Amino acid sequence: MNTLDPTTFAPLERAAQDPVAYATEWKERTGGLVIGSFPMNFPSELVHATGALPVIVQESRTTITEGRSLLPEFYCSYTRSLADQAATGELEVFDAFVLVDHCVQLLGAADVIQRVIPDKPLHFTQFISSMDDAWSRGAVEEKVQAMRAEVEESTGVTVTDESLTASIRVFNENRRLLREFFDLRRTGRLHIPASALQVLVKSSMVMDITEHTALLQQLLDRLDTLSSAPEHLVRLHLSGHFCAPPRPELLNLLEECDVVIVNDDLYHGSRYISTDVPKDGDPFAALASWYLDRNVNVPCATRVQLDVDWQSYLVDTLADSGAEGVVTLQAKFCEPLMLYYPELRRTLGERDIPELLIETEHEGLAAESIRTTIETFVERIRRQRSKQLLPA
Ligand code: SF4
């Protein structure tokens, strides 16, 4: 296995583990505003262009207490955690919130935040989910301008073409570096724990992006790559898990079962870094393009588009990475994923691609039961491998 330089990795890990502590320290250091956004489609560049710190609000590891009475138990863990964080004062560091997604559960959490901490402005502008109608682009461009006005109101700073173009450049560079790690992993030249790769992406969602980019570059400069992938391990693709990252313990558990994760379409993974914002032309229109392009690059169950779909993308990407099976991680009660999942399963089944669904919860991990399930799944793939090696 490769090792990431521990001194460079440490601040990234700290920020990923405690984004609020990072934002608090940043605020004290710079005197700037901290603006929280919610997954999965808010363009952080818009906030960055005002000089404020854009932070994608993360699921907290804290046990949900106060939040229990604020949202129904059948809401996903991310939204119940948001409600809890609002009620327990964990969101105090944020000066305002911005939201462009409209998952019903997320909107429920946004309502709770508004009710529990009414002094914090929360701006909602809905980016439409129908991606390929004749009017889609124009509608998204309008919404970008509406969100621009909201961000300007919250920060008191005008976002100019120049400032937004500069922010786009900075974020594109960050995504490019993150993609280098993912590309190296896919080709087998980088073998690090999936939880470490998650740290790189999660920290990019919450840290000052320039600081983050410098650390990423340093990690890459000090990285020794492998000459080839470890062949004895079963190669898997991780799919699903919107809005919040799967627990690192779950990723470790997978890897303890003779598995190497070679690719993913997780939000705290490839999905987040898949697409750059076009760097030329009107930068506000470019943010709309980014939103539309992203669903082409890594289709999402929360969007509707006739000419792309998640299952076709998945089949293509497996061919590219050489993954031998798919583990779908589904946050319990994540409705968009639950509705889409049968389609994914059917497509993979038709192609005889092994697939395993693991449901996750905020409250914990049934480690031993999951371990047994994964071991059985890995054994099934190994048998499939052996069959393919037999002479016809
Ligand atoms: S998309 Fe899924 S994980 Fe995200 S807020 Fe909606 S239900 Fe929760």
mmCIF file of C-alpha atoms and ligand atoms in Angstrom:
data_model
loop_
_atom_site.group_PDB
_atom_site.id
_atom_site.type_symbol
_atom_site.label_atom_id
_atom_site.label_comp_id
_atom_site.label_asym_id
_atom_site.label_seq_id
_atom_site.Cartn_x
_atom_site.Cartn_y
_atom_site.Cartn_z
ATOM 1 C CA MET A 1 0.000 0.000 0.000
ATOM 2 C CA ASN A 2 1.108 3.572 -0.621
ATOM 3 C CA THR A 3 1.311 6.016 2.229
ATOM 4 C CA LEU A 4 0.272 9.619 2.044
ATOM 5 C CA ASP A 5 2.756 11.963 3.686
ATOM 6 C CA PRO A 6 1.423 12.041 7.287
ATOM 7 C CA THR A 7 2.422 15.647 8.016
ATOM 8 C CA THR A 8 0.565 16.915 4.947
ATOM 9 C CA PHE A 9 -2.385 14.598 5.442
ATOM 10 C CA ALA A 10 -2.954 15.523 9.107
ATOM 11 C CA PRO A 11 -4.563 18.975 8.577
ATOM 12 C CA LEU A 12 -6.809 17.542 5.849
ATOM 13 C CA GLU A 13 -7.944 14.799 8.191
ATOM 14 C CA ARG A 14 -8.578 17.261 11.020
ATOM 15 C CA ALA A 15 -10.750 19.440 8.774
ATOM 16 C CA ALA A 16 -12.662 16.427 7.462
ATOM 17 C CA GLN A 17 -13.292 15.117 10.955
ATOM 18 C CA ASP A 18 -14.327 18.440 12.436
ATOM 19 C CA PRO A 19 -15.382 20.949 9.751
ATOM 20 C CA VAL A 20 -16.972 23.249 12.322
ATOM 21 C CA ALA A 21 -13.701 23.528 14.260
ATOM 22 C CA TYR A 22 -11.908 24.325 10.990
ATOM 23 C CA ALA A 23 -14.482 26.992 10.041
ATOM 24 C CA THR A 24 -14.317 28.525 13.522
ATOM 25 C CA GLU A 25 -10.537 28.725 13.379
ATOM 26 C CA TRP A 26 -10.698 30.157 9.817
ATOM 27 C CA LYS A 27 -13.174 32.794 10.938
ATOM 28 C CA GLU A 28 -11.016 33.842 13.873
ATOM 29 C CA ARG A 29 -7.957 33.965 11.653
ATOM 30 C CA THR A 30 -9.469 35.930 8.753
ATOM 31 C CA GLY A 31 -12.509 37.712 10.193
ATOM 32 C CA GLY A 32 -14.431 36.511 7.125
ATOM 33 C CA LEU A 33 -17.936 35.145 6.779
ATOM 34 C CA VAL A 34 -18.670 31.415 6.660
ATOM 35 C CA ILE A 35 -21.529 30.394 4.360
ATOM 36 C CA GLY A 36 -22.950 26.899 4.626
ATOM 37 C CA SER A 37 -24.372 25.135 1.604
ATOM 38 C CA PHE A 38 -26.171 21.821 1.307
ATOM 39 C CA PRO A 39 -25.513 18.960 -1.111
ATOM 40 C CA MET A 40 -25.320 18.167 -3.862
ATOM 41 C CA ASN A 41 -25.397 20.911 -6.483
ATOM 42 C CA PHE A 42 -24.591 24.276 -4.965
ATOM 43 C CA PRO A 43 -21.628 25.843 -6.832
ATOM 44 C CA SER A 44 -19.211 26.865 -4.062
ATOM 45 C CA GLU A 45 -17.452 29.188 -6.505
ATOM 46 C CA LEU A 46 -20.306 31.677 -6.098
ATOM 47 C CA VAL A 47 -19.634 32.101 -2.383
ATOM 48 C CA HIS A 48 -15.866 31.973 -2.784
ATOM 49 C CA ALA A 49 -16.066 34.891 -5.211
ATOM 50 C CA THR A 50 -17.308 37.106 -2.355
ATOM 51 C CA GLY A 51 -14.305 36.286 -0.155
ATOM 52 C CA ALA A 52 -16.425 34.235 2.271
ATOM 53 C CA LEU A 53 -15.610 30.620 3.117
ATOM 54 C CA PRO A 54 -18.005 28.204 1.388
ATOM 55 C CA VAL A 55 -18.572 25.088 3.488
ATOM 56 C CA ILE A 56 -20.763 22.143 2.501
ATOM 57 C CA VAL A 57 -22.467 21.309 5.787
ATOM 58 C CA GLN A 58 -21.583 17.736 6.752
ATOM 59 C CA GLU A 59 -23.387 15.049 8.684
ATOM 60 C CA SER A 60 -22.146 15.161 12.261
ATOM 61 C CA ARG A 61 -20.933 12.011 14.011
ATOM 62 C CA THR A 62 -22.673 13.160 17.187
ATOM 63 C CA THR A 63 -25.576 11.013 18.364
ATOM 64 C CA ILE A 64 -28.888 12.558 17.331
ATOM 65 C CA THR A 65 -30.652 13.806 20.455
ATOM 66 C CA GLU A 66 -32.529 17.117 20.207
ATOM 67 C CA GLY A 67 -33.114 16.572 16.506
ATOM 68 C CA ARG A 68 -35.205 13.458 17.152
ATOM 69 C CA SER A 69 -38.340 15.445 17.764
ATOM 70 C CA LEU A 70 -37.763 17.859 14.878
ATOM 71 C CA LEU A 71 -37.928 15.486 11.916
ATOM 72 C CA PRO A 72 -39.636 12.127 11.468
ATOM 73 C CA GLU A 73 -37.558 9.019 12.165
ATOM 74 C CA PHE A 74 -37.987 7.996 8.529
ATOM 75 C CA TYR A 75 -35.931 10.910 7.240
ATOM 76 C CA CYS A 76 -32.395 10.077 6.083
ATOM 77 C CA SER A 77 -29.563 10.335 8.569
ATOM 78 C CA TYR A 78 -28.061 13.392 6.895
ATOM 79 C CA THR A 79 -31.207 15.477 7.259
ATOM 80 C CA ARG A 80 -31.881 14.272 10.813
ATOM 81 C CA SER A 81 -28.303 15.170 11.675
ATOM 82 C CA LEU A 82 -28.793 18.662 10.189
ATOM 83 C CA ALA A 83 -31.863 19.180 12.369
ATOM 84 C CA ASP A 84 -29.922 17.994 15.385
ATOM 85 C CA GLN A 85 -26.955 20.217 14.635
ATOM 86 C CA ALA A 86 -29.291 23.214 14.359
ATOM 87 C CA ALA A 87 -30.926 22.384 17.692
ATOM 88 C CA THR A 88 -27.683 21.743 19.546
ATOM 89 C CA GLY A 89 -25.871 24.872 18.379
ATOM 90 C CA GLU A 90 -23.402 23.076 16.088
ATOM 91 C CA LEU A 91 -24.315 25.375 13.185
ATOM 92 C CA GLU A 92 -23.514 28.541 15.127
ATOM 93 C CA VAL A 93 -20.360 29.295 13.111
ATOM 94 C CA PHE A 94 -22.348 29.765 9.889
ATOM 95 C CA ASP A 95 -23.425 33.280 8.943
ATOM 96 C CA ALA A 96 -25.963 32.127 6.343
ATOM 97 C CA PHE A 97 -27.037 29.071 4.395
ATOM 98 C CA VAL A 98 -27.655 28.514 0.699
ATOM 99 C CA LEU A 99 -29.515 25.708 -0.975
ATOM 100 C CA VAL A 100 -30.363 24.850 -4.578
ATOM 101 C CA ASP A 101 -31.461 21.211 -4.237
ATOM 102 C CA HIS A 102 -34.982 20.233 -3.445
ATOM 103 C CA CYS A 103 -35.038 16.694 -2.100
ATOM 104 C CA VAL A 104 -38.136 16.723 0.119
ATOM 105 C CA GLN A 105 -36.153 15.553 3.127
ATOM 106 C CA LEU A 106 -33.513 18.220 2.645
ATOM 107 C CA LEU A 107 -36.215 20.876 2.414
ATOM 108 C CA GLY A 108 -37.653 19.503 5.663
ATOM 109 C CA ALA A 109 -34.269 19.927 7.332
ATOM 110 C CA ALA A 110 -33.950 23.447 5.890
ATOM 111 C CA ASP A 111 -37.339 24.313 7.418
ATOM 112 C CA VAL A 112 -36.138 23.070 10.800
ATOM 113 C CA ILE A 113 -32.956 25.134 10.543
ATOM 114 C CA GLN A 114 -35.002 28.232 9.730
ATOM 115 C CA ARG A 115 -37.308 27.602 12.644
ATOM 116 C CA VAL A 116 -34.640 26.730 15.204
ATOM 117 C CA ILE A 117 -32.090 29.404 14.267
ATOM 118 C CA PRO A 118 -34.200 32.142 12.636
ATOM 119 C CA ASP A 119 -31.425 34.712 12.900
ATOM 120 C CA LYS A 120 -29.395 32.884 10.226
ATOM 121 C CA PRO A 121 -30.537 33.718 6.688
ATOM 122 C CA LEU A 122 -31.296 30.639 4.598
ATOM 123 C CA HIS A 123 -31.641 31.232 0.872
ATOM 124 C CA PHE A 124 -33.316 28.649 -1.296
ATOM 125 C CA THR A 125 -33.306 28.862 -5.069
ATOM 126 C CA GLN A 126 -34.368 25.670 -6.771
ATOM 127 C CA PHE A 127 -32.189 24.421 -9.600
ATOM 128 C CA ILE A 128 -34.612 22.521 -11.771
ATOM 129 C CA SER A 129 -34.183 18.766 -11.953
ATOM 130 C CA SER A 130 -35.361 18.320 -15.542
ATOM 131 C CA MET A 131 -32.029 18.558 -17.299
ATOM 132 C CA ASP A 132 -32.672 18.257 -21.030
ATOM 133 C CA ASP A 133 -35.789 20.212 -21.877
ATOM 134 C CA ALA A 134 -35.499 23.045 -24.372
ATOM 135 C CA TRP A 135 -35.914 25.534 -21.534
ATOM 136 C CA SER A 136 -33.623 23.790 -19.002
ATOM 137 C CA ARG A 137 -30.480 25.810 -19.632
ATOM 138 C CA GLY A 138 -32.262 29.161 -19.560
ATOM 139 C CA ALA A 139 -34.076 28.205 -16.361
ATOM 140 C CA VAL A 140 -30.838 27.194 -14.613
ATOM 141 C CA GLU A 141 -29.105 30.381 -15.759
ATOM 142 C CA GLU A 142 -31.951 32.394 -14.232
ATOM 143 C CA LYS A 143 -31.613 30.501 -10.962
ATOM 144 C CA VAL A 144 -27.863 31.088 -10.875
ATOM 145 C CA GLN A 145 -28.559 34.816 -11.122
ATOM 146 C CA ALA A 146 -31.197 34.561 -8.396
ATOM 147 C CA MET A 147 -28.723 32.751 -6.130
ATOM 148 C CA ARG A 148 -26.083 35.333 -6.986
ATOM 149 C CA ALA A 149 -28.397 38.045 -5.636
ATOM 150 C CA GLU A 150 -29.000 36.041 -2.436
ATOM 151 C CA VAL A 151 -25.291 35.437 -1.862
ATOM 152 C CA GLU A 152 -24.542 39.115 -2.476
ATOM 153 C CA GLU A 153 -27.234 40.080 0.008
ATOM 154 C CA SER A 154 -25.820 37.783 2.685
ATOM 155 C CA THR A 155 -22.208 38.821 2.236
ATOM 156 C CA GLY A 156 -22.628 42.459 1.197
ATOM 157 C CA VAL A 157 -20.189 41.826 -1.658
ATOM 158 C CA THR A 158 -20.931 42.046 -5.393
ATOM 159 C CA VAL A 159 -19.849 39.037 -7.410
ATOM 160 C CA THR A 160 -18.192 40.335 -10.564
ATOM 161 C CA ASP A 161 -17.296 38.452 -13.737
ATOM 162 C CA GLU A 162 -13.639 38.793 -12.738
ATOM 163 C CA SER A 163 -14.019 37.522 -9.173
ATOM 164 C CA LEU A 164 -16.174 34.580 -10.264
ATOM 165 C CA THR A 165 -13.788 33.672 -13.083
ATOM 166 C CA ALA A 166 -10.913 33.667 -10.595
ATOM 167 C CA SER A 167 -12.860 31.414 -8.199
ATOM 168 C CA ILE A 168 -13.774 29.028 -11.015
ATOM 169 C CA ARG A 169 -10.118 28.698 -11.878
ATOM 170 C CA VAL A 170 -9.180 27.923 -8.273
ATOM 171 C CA PHE A 171 -11.877 25.257 -7.876
ATOM 172 C CA ASN A 172 -11.096 23.666 -11.247
ATOM 173 C CA GLU A 173 -7.485 23.289 -10.205
ATOM 174 C CA ASN A 174 -8.534 21.664 -6.947
ATOM 175 C CA ARG A 175 -10.804 19.203 -8.752
ATOM 176 C CA ARG A 176 -8.052 18.445 -11.250
ATOM 177 C CA LEU A 177 -5.648 17.484 -8.480
ATOM 178 C CA LEU A 178 -8.268 15.362 -6.737
ATOM 179 C CA ARG A 179 -8.970 13.579 -10.014
ATOM 180 C CA GLU A 180 -5.265 12.707 -10.228
ATOM 181 C CA PHE A 181 -5.640 10.629 -7.060
ATOM 182 C CA PHE A 182 -8.767 8.946 -8.417
ATOM 183 C CA ASP A 183 -7.134 8.250 -11.781
ATOM 184 C CA LEU A 184 -4.087 6.731 -10.084
ATOM 185 C CA ARG A 185 -6.358 4.552 -7.974
ATOM 186 C CA ARG A 186 -8.332 3.375 -10.990
ATOM 187 C CA THR A 187 -5.189 2.324 -12.818
ATOM 188 C CA GLY A 188 -3.889 0.483 -9.750
ATOM 189 C CA ARG A 189 -0.888 2.767 -9.254
ATOM 190 C CA LEU A 190 -2.301 4.193 -6.046
ATOM 191 C CA HIS A 191 -3.446 1.890 -3.291
ATOM 192 C CA ILE A 192 -4.542 3.827 -0.226
ATOM 193 C CA PRO A 193 -7.513 3.202 2.071
ATOM 194 C CA ALA A 194 -10.802 4.403 0.604
ATOM 195 C CA SER A 195 -11.291 6.302 3.853
ATOM 196 C CA ALA A 196 -8.139 8.316 3.106
ATOM 197 C CA LEU A 197 -9.429 9.236 -0.327
ATOM 198 C CA GLN A 198 -12.692 10.249 1.301
ATOM 199 C CA VAL A 199 -10.724 12.585 3.583
ATOM 200 C CA LEU A 200 -9.237 14.306 0.524
ATOM 201 C CA VAL A 201 -12.670 14.980 -0.986
ATOM 202 C CA LYS A 202 -14.496 15.790 2.230
ATOM 203 C CA SER A 203 -11.823 18.247 3.336
ATOM 204 C CA SER A 204 -12.076 19.984 -0.048
ATOM 205 C CA MET A 205 -15.759 20.609 0.699
ATOM 206 C CA VAL A 206 -15.018 22.460 3.926
ATOM 207 C CA MET A 207 -11.565 24.008 3.738
ATOM 208 C CA ASP A 208 -10.243 27.183 2.217
ATOM 209 C CA ILE A 209 -9.765 25.909 -1.307
ATOM 210 C CA THR A 210 -6.382 27.516 -1.913
ATOM 211 C CA GLU A 211 -4.999 26.039 1.284
ATOM 212 C CA HIS A 212 -6.486 22.673 0.321
ATOM 213 C CA THR A 213 -4.978 22.756 -3.158
ATOM 214 C CA ALA A 214 -1.516 23.505 -1.754
ATOM 215 C CA LEU A 215 -1.758 20.481 0.555
ATOM 216 C CA LEU A 216 -2.994 18.233 -2.270
ATOM 217 C CA GLN A 217 -0.097 19.299 -4.461
ATOM 218 C CA GLN A 218 2.314 18.570 -1.633
ATOM 219 C CA LEU A 219 0.779 15.099 -1.162
ATOM 220 C CA LEU A 220 1.132 14.366 -4.863
ATOM 221 C CA ASP A 221 4.724 15.614 -4.933
ATOM 222 C CA ARG A 222 5.623 13.238 -2.107
ATOM 223 C CA LEU A 223 3.708 10.242 -3.434
ATOM 224 C CA ASP A 224 5.432 7.053 -4.576
ATOM 225 C CA THR A 225 3.170 5.293 -7.024
ATOM 226 C CA LEU A 226 3.045 1.519 -7.538
ATOM 227 C CA SER A 227 3.903 -0.131 -10.812
ATOM 228 C CA SER A 228 0.775 -2.295 -10.897
ATOM 229 C CA ALA A 229 -2.422 -3.119 -9.052
ATOM 230 C CA PRO A 230 -2.464 -5.826 -6.343
ATOM 231 C CA GLU A 231 -3.959 -8.750 -8.282
ATOM 232 C CA HIS A 232 -5.084 -11.002 -5.434
ATOM 233 C CA LEU A 233 -7.679 -8.468 -4.242
ATOM 234 C CA VAL A 234 -11.218 -8.307 -5.593
ATOM 235 C CA ARG A 235 -11.782 -5.045 -7.458
ATOM 236 C CA LEU A 236 -14.975 -3.252 -6.512
ATOM 237 C CA HIS A 237 -16.872 -0.114 -7.461
ATOM 238 C CA LEU A 238 -18.698 1.769 -4.708
ATOM 239 C CA SER A 239 -21.970 3.334 -5.782
ATOM 240 C CA GLY A 240 -24.635 5.556 -4.274
ATOM 241 C CA HIS A 241 -24.520 7.251 -0.882
ATOM 242 C CA PHE A 242 -25.732 10.741 -1.619
ATOM 243 C CA CYS A 243 -25.162 13.865 0.469
ATOM 244 C CA ALA A 244 -23.169 12.327 3.330
ATOM 245 C CA PRO A 245 -20.072 10.146 3.255
ATOM 246 C CA PRO A 246 -20.279 6.484 4.221
ATOM 247 C CA ARG A 247 -18.616 5.841 7.575
ATOM 248 C CA PRO A 248 -14.846 5.264 7.295
ATOM 249 C CA GLU A 249 -15.321 2.107 9.446
ATOM 250 C CA LEU A 250 -17.535 0.657 6.720
ATOM 251 C CA LEU A 251 -14.931 1.376 4.044
ATOM 252 C CA ASN A 252 -12.240 -0.199 6.230
ATOM 253 C CA LEU A 253 -14.433 -3.218 6.791
ATOM 254 C CA LEU A 254 -14.840 -3.721 3.054
ATOM 255 C CA GLU A 255 -11.111 -3.539 2.553
ATOM 256 C CA GLU A 256 -10.479 -6.030 5.353
ATOM 257 C CA CYS A 257 -12.365 -8.590 3.242
ATOM 258 C CA ASP A 258 -9.678 -8.786 0.528
ATOM 259 C CA VAL A 259 -11.213 -6.011 -1.497
ATOM 260 C CA VAL A 260 -9.706 -3.057 -3.284
ATOM 261 C CA ILE A 261 -11.992 -0.165 -4.176
ATOM 262 C CA VAL A 262 -10.960 0.920 -7.647
ATOM 263 C CA ASN A 263 -13.640 3.454 -8.420
ATOM 264 C CA ASP A 264 -16.838 4.990 -7.108
ATOM 265 C CA ASP A 265 -19.673 7.338 -7.926
ATOM 266 C CA LEU A 266 -20.163 8.563 -4.369
ATOM 267 C CA TYR A 267 -20.941 12.184 -3.684
ATOM 268 C CA HIS A 268 -17.910 12.246 -1.360
ATOM 269 C CA GLY A 269 -15.930 10.773 -4.223
ATOM 270 C CA SER A 270 -15.935 10.827 -8.000
ATOM 271 C CA ARG A 271 -19.347 12.439 -8.308
ATOM 272 C CA TYR A 272 -18.182 15.575 -6.520
ATOM 273 C CA ILE A 273 -15.035 16.097 -8.539
ATOM 274 C CA SER A 274 -16.166 14.794 -11.920
ATOM 275 C CA THR A 275 -16.836 18.061 -13.689
ATOM 276 C CA ASP A 276 -15.076 21.373 -14.110
ATOM 277 C CA VAL A 277 -16.784 24.680 -14.696
ATOM 278 C CA PRO A 278 -16.055 25.967 -18.232
ATOM 279 C CA LYS A 279 -13.378 28.601 -17.824
ATOM 280 C CA ASP A 280 -14.232 30.773 -20.844
ATOM 281 C CA GLY A 281 -17.206 32.998 -21.550
ATOM 282 C CA ASP A 282 -19.781 34.344 -19.111
ATOM 283 C CA PRO A 283 -18.838 32.795 -15.730
ATOM 284 C CA PHE A 284 -22.437 32.794 -14.460
ATOM 285 C CA ALA A 285 -23.604 30.876 -17.530
ATOM 286 C CA ALA A 286 -20.614 28.599 -16.949
ATOM 287 C CA LEU A 287 -21.992 27.631 -13.525
ATOM 288 C CA ALA A 288 -25.230 26.594 -15.244
ATOM 289 C CA SER A 289 -23.216 24.541 -17.733
ATOM 290 C CA TRP A 290 -21.381 22.858 -14.878
ATOM 291 C CA TYR A 291 -24.665 21.887 -13.268
ATOM 292 C CA LEU A 292 -25.992 20.414 -16.522
ATOM 293 C CA ASP A 293 -22.701 18.776 -17.529
ATOM 294 C CA ARG A 294 -22.242 17.061 -14.196
ATOM 295 C CA ASN A 295 -25.345 14.970 -14.687
ATOM 296 C CA VAL A 296 -24.001 13.814 -18.026
ATOM 297 C CA ASN A 297 -20.619 12.863 -16.557
ATOM 298 C CA VAL A 298 -22.010 11.103 -13.478
ATOM 299 C CA PRO A 299 -25.814 10.827 -13.708
ATOM 300 C CA CYS A 300 -27.706 11.272 -10.463
ATOM 301 C CA ALA A 301 -30.940 9.684 -9.272
ATOM 302 C CA THR A 302 -32.159 13.091 -8.121
ATOM 303 C CA ARG A 303 -32.204 14.467 -11.718
ATOM 304 C CA VAL A 304 -34.246 13.588 -14.782
ATOM 305 C CA GLN A 305 -32.581 13.341 -18.167
ATOM 306 C CA LEU A 306 -33.759 11.337 -21.147
ATOM 307 C CA ASP A 307 -30.433 10.856 -22.882
ATOM 308 C CA VAL A 308 -28.319 9.713 -19.912
ATOM 309 C CA ASP A 309 -28.907 7.283 -17.090
ATOM 310 C CA TRP A 310 -27.006 6.111 -14.071
ATOM 311 C CA GLN A 311 -27.079 2.397 -14.936
ATOM 312 C CA SER A 312 -25.511 2.887 -18.389
ATOM 313 C CA TYR A 313 -22.868 5.125 -16.865
ATOM 314 C CA LEU A 314 -22.169 2.459 -14.261
ATOM 315 C CA VAL A 315 -21.751 -0.331 -16.804
ATOM 316 C CA ASP A 316 -19.378 1.830 -18.864
ATOM 317 C CA THR A 317 -17.316 2.877 -15.882
ATOM 318 C CA LEU A 318 -16.927 -0.742 -14.720
ATOM 319 C CA ALA A 319 -15.453 -1.619 -18.079
ATOM 320 C CA ASP A 320 -13.026 1.251 -17.680
ATOM 321 C CA SER A 321 -11.882 0.443 -14.128
ATOM 322 C CA GLY A 322 -11.987 -3.339 -14.379
ATOM 323 C CA ALA A 323 -14.161 -3.526 -11.271
ATOM 324 C CA GLU A 324 -15.553 -7.024 -10.818
ATOM 325 C CA GLY A 325 -18.583 -6.042 -8.795
ATOM 326 C CA VAL A 326 -20.576 -3.146 -7.377
ATOM 327 C CA VAL A 327 -21.396 -2.366 -3.767
ATOM 328 C CA THR A 328 -24.315 0.018 -3.554
ATOM 329 C CA LEU A 329 -24.289 2.013 -0.345
ATOM 330 C CA GLN A 330 -27.655 3.422 0.533
ATOM 331 C CA ALA A 331 -28.327 5.758 3.419
ATOM 332 C CA LYS A 332 -31.482 4.417 5.056
ATOM 333 C CA PHE A 333 -34.596 6.249 3.812
ATOM 334 C CA CYS A 334 -32.755 8.038 1.001
ATOM 335 C CA GLU A 335 -35.772 8.167 -1.263
ATOM 336 C CA PRO A 336 -34.146 9.132 -4.595
ATOM 337 C CA LEU A 337 -31.723 6.227 -4.300
ATOM 338 C CA MET A 338 -34.423 3.810 -3.120
ATOM 339 C CA LEU A 339 -36.565 4.677 -6.136
ATOM 340 C CA TYR A 340 -33.734 4.331 -8.603
ATOM 341 C CA TYR A 341 -32.074 1.246 -7.136
ATOM 342 C CA PRO A 342 -34.286 -1.443 -8.809
ATOM 343 C CA GLU A 343 -33.240 -0.073 -12.206
ATOM 344 C CA LEU A 344 -29.551 -0.292 -11.286
ATOM 345 C CA ARG A 345 -29.932 -3.787 -9.911
ATOM 346 C CA ARG A 346 -31.859 -5.017 -12.948
ATOM 347 C CA THR A 347 -29.261 -3.670 -15.391
ATOM 348 C CA LEU A 348 -26.326 -5.150 -13.489
ATOM 349 C CA GLY A 349 -28.191 -8.452 -13.072
ATOM 350 C CA GLU A 350 -28.868 -8.665 -16.820
ATOM 351 C CA ARG A 351 -25.135 -8.406 -17.403
ATOM 352 C CA ASP A 352 -24.233 -10.866 -14.679
ATOM 353 C CA ILE A 353 -22.331 -8.194 -12.770
ATOM 354 C CA PRO A 354 -22.260 -9.053 -9.041
ATOM 355 C CA GLU A 355 -23.945 -6.389 -6.933
ATOM 356 C CA LEU A 356 -24.480 -5.993 -3.212
ATOM 357 C CA LEU A 357 -26.684 -3.477 -1.399
ATOM 358 C CA ILE A 358 -25.603 -2.238 2.029
ATOM 359 C CA GLU A 359 -27.904 0.092 3.917
ATOM 360 C CA THR A 360 -26.262 2.563 6.280
ATOM 361 C CA GLU A 361 -27.572 4.354 9.348
ATOM 362 C CA HIS A 362 -26.434 7.292 11.428
ATOM 363 C CA GLU A 363 -26.781 5.284 14.601
ATOM 364 C CA GLY A 364 -24.103 2.701 13.888
ATOM 365 C CA LEU A 365 -22.826 -0.247 11.936
ATOM 366 C CA ALA A 366 -23.758 -3.900 12.364
ATOM 367 C CA ALA A 367 -20.131 -4.714 11.629
ATOM 368 C CA GLU A 368 -20.083 -8.489 11.986
ATOM 369 C CA SER A 369 -23.246 -9.063 10.015
ATOM 370 C CA ILE A 370 -21.991 -6.750 7.237
ATOM 371 C CA ARG A 371 -18.609 -8.497 7.274
ATOM 372 C CA THR A 372 -20.247 -11.869 6.679
ATOM 373 C CA THR A 373 -22.317 -10.458 3.819
ATOM 374 C CA ILE A 374 -19.263 -8.926 2.185
ATOM 375 C CA GLU A 375 -17.203 -12.092 2.582
ATOM 376 C CA THR A 376 -19.947 -14.084 0.860
ATOM 377 C CA PHE A 377 -20.116 -11.501 -1.916
ATOM 378 C CA VAL A 378 -16.328 -11.595 -2.391
ATOM 379 C CA GLU A 379 -16.396 -15.390 -2.502
ATOM 380 C CA ARG A 380 -19.070 -15.259 -5.208
ATOM 381 C CA ILE A 381 -16.864 -12.977 -7.310
ATOM 382 C CA ARG A 382 -13.839 -15.222 -6.804
ATOM 383 C CA ARG A 383 -15.853 -18.230 -8.017
ATOM 384 C CA GLN A 384 -16.978 -16.237 -11.046
ATOM 385 C CA ARG A 385 -13.324 -15.397 -11.696
ATOM 386 C CA SER A 386 -12.304 -19.064 -11.497
ATOM 387 C CA LYS A 387 -15.069 -20.084 -13.883
ATOM 388 C CA GLN A 388 -13.871 -17.534 -16.411
ATOM 389 C CA LEU A 389 -10.345 -18.986 -16.204
ATOM 390 C CA LEU A 390 -11.499 -22.549 -16.953
ATOM 391 C CA PRO A 391 -10.931 -23.728 -20.545
ATOM 392 C CA ALA A 392 -14.153 -23.680 -22.605
HETATM 393 S S1 SF4 B 1 -30.842 12.859 -1.537
HETATM 394 FE FE1 SF4 B 1 -30.970 11.193 -0.025
HETATM 395 S S2 SF4 B 1 -29.288 11.575 1.413
HETATM 396 FE FE2 SF4 B 1 -29.670 13.483 0.280
HETATM 397 S S3 SF4 B 1 -31.084 14.662 1.551
HETATM 398 FE FE3 SF4 B 1 -32.303 13.511 0.057
HETATM 399 S S4 SF4 B 1 -32.858 11.635 1.128
HETATM 400 FE FE4 SF4 B 1 -31.145 12.540 2.251
#
